[in-house]
Backbone as CSV, one residue per row, in Angstrom:
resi,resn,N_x,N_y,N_z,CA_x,CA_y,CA_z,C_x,C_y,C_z
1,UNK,-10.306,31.697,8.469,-11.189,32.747,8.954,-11.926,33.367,7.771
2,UNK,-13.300,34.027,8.384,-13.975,34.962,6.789,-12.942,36.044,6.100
3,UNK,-13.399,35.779,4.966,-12.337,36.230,4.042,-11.245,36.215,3.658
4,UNK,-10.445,34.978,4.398,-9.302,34.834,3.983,-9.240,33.778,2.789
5,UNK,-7.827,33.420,1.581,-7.948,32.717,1.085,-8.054,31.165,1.763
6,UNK,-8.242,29.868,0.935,-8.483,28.982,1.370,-8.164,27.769,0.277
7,UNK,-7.317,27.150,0.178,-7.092,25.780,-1.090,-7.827,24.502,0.159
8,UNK,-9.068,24.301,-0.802,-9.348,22.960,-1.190,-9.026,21.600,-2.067
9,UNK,-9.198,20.608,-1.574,-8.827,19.604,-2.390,-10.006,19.202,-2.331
10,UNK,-10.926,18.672,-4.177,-12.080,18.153,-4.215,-11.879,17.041,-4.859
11,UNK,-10.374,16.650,-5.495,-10.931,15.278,-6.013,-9.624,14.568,-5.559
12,UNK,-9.299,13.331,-5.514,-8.158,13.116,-5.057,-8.545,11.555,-3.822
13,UNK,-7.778,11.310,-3.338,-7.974,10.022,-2.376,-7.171,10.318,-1.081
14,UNK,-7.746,9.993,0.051,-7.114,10.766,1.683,-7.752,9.396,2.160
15,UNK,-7.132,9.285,3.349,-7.624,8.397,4.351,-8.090,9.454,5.531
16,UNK,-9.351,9.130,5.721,-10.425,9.802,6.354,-10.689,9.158,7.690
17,UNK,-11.013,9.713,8.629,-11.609,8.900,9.975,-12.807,8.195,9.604
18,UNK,-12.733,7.452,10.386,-14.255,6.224,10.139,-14.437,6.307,11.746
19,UNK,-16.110,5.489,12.204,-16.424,4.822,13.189,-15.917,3.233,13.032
20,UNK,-15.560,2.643,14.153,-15.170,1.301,14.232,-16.523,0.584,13.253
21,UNK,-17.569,0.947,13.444,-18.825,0.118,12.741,-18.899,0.236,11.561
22,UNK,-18.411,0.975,10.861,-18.418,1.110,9.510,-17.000,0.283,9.120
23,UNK,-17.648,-0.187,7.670,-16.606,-1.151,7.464,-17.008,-1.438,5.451
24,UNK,-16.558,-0.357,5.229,-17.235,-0.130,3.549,-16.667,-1.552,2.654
25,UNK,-16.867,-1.694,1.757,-16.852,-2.758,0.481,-16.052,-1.670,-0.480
26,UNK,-14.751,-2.375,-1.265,-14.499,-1.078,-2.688,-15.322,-1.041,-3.409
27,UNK,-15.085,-0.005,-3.624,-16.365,1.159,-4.460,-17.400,1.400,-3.633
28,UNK,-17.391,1.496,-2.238,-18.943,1.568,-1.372,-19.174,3.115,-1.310
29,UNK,-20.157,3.357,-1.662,-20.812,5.171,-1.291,-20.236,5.668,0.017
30,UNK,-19.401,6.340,0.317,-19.206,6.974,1.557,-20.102,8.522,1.857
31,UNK,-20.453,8.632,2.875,-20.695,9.966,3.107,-19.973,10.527,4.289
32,UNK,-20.092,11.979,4.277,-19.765,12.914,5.504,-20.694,13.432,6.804
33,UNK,-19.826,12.920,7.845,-21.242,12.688,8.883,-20.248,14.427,9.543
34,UNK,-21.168,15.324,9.586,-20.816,16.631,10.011,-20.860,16.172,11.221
35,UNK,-21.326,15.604,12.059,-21.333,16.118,13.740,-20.560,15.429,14.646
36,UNK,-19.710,14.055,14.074,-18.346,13.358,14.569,-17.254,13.980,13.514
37,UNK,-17.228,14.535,12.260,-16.116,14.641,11.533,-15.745,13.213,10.640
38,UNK,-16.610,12.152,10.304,-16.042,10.622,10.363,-16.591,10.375,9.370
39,UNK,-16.421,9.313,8.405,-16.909,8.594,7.367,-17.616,7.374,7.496
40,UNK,-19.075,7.703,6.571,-20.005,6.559,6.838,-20.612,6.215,5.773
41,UNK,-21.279,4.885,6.023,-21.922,4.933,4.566,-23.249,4.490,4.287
42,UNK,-24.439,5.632,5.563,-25.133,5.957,6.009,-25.707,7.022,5.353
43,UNK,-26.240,6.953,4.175,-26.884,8.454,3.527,-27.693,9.450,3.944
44,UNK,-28.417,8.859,5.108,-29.666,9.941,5.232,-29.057,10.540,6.730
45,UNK,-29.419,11.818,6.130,-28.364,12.841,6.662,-27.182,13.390,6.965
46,UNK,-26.627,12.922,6.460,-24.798,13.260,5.807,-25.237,13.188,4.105
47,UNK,-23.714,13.900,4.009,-23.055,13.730,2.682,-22.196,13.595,2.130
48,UNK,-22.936,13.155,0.675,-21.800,12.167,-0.362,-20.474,13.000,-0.515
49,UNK,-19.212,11.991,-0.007,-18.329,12.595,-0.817,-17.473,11.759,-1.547
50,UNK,-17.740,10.750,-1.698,-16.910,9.946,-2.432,-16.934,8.069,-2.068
51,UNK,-16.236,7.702,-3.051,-16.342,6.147,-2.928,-15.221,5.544,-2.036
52,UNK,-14.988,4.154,-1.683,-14.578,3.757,-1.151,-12.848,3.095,-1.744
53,UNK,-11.577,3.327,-1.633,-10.638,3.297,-2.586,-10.004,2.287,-2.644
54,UNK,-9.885,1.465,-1.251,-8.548,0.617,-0.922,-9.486,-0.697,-1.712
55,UNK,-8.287,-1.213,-2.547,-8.877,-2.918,-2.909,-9.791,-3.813,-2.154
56,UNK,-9.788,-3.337,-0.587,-9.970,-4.521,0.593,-10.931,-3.600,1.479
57,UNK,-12.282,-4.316,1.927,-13.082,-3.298,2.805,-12.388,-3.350,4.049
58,UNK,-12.691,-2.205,4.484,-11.928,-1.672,5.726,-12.759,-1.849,7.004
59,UNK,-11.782,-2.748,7.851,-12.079,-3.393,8.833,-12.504,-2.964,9.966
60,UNK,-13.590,-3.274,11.114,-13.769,-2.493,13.019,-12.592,-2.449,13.187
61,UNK,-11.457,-2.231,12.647,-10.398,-2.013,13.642,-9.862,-0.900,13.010
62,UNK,-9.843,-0.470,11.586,-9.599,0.614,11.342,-9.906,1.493,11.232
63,UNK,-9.083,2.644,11.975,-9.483,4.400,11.840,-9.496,5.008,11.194
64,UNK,-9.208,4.242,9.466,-9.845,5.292,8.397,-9.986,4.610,7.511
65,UNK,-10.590,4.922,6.467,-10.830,4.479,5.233,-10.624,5.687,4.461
66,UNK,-9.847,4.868,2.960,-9.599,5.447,1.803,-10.059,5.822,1.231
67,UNK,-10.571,7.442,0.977,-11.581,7.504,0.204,-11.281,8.469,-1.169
68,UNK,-12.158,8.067,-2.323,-11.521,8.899,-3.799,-12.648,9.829,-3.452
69,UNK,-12.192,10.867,-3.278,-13.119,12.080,-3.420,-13.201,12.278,-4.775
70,UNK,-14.209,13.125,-5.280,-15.374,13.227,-6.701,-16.072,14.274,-6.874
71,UNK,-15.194,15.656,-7.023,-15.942,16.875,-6.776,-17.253,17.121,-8.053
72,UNK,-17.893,16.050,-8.522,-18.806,15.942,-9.287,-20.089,15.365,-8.611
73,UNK,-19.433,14.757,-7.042,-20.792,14.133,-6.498,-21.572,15.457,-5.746
C-alpha cells in the first residue's frame, strides 16, 4: 500500500510467467508485458528486464522462463 515499506529484488534470476508463444534463446532480451503480467521478447511496448538464463530455450510448453534480472537495464 502507499507509504508503506517495500523490498525489491532488482538483480538476481526468478522464473517468470511466459505466454506458450514465446520461447526465448539463452541470453535472449526479455521484456515485461504490464497487461498479462508475462514475459516476452517483444520490445515495443513492454519492458526490458532482463536476459534469458536457463542453458536451453524455453519451450510452448513452458510456463516460465528463467530470467537474470539487471537492475542496470
Amino acid at each position: 500500500a502507499e507509504g508503506e515499506e517495500s523490498i525489491l529484488d532488482l538483480e538476481g534470476v526468478f522464473d517468470l510467467p511466459k505466454a506458450a508463444s514465446v520461447t526465448p534463446a539463452p541470453g535472449a532480451l526479455l521484456y515485461f508485458v504490464a497487461a498479462d503480467k508475462t514475459i516476452t521478447t517483444t520490445a515495443s511496448g513492454n519492458t526490458k528486464i532482463g536476459v534469458q538464463a536457463a542453458l536451453a530455450a524455453s519451450g510452448a510448453g513452458d510456463a516460465t522462463v528463467r530470467v537474470r534480472l539487471n537492475g542496470s537495464i
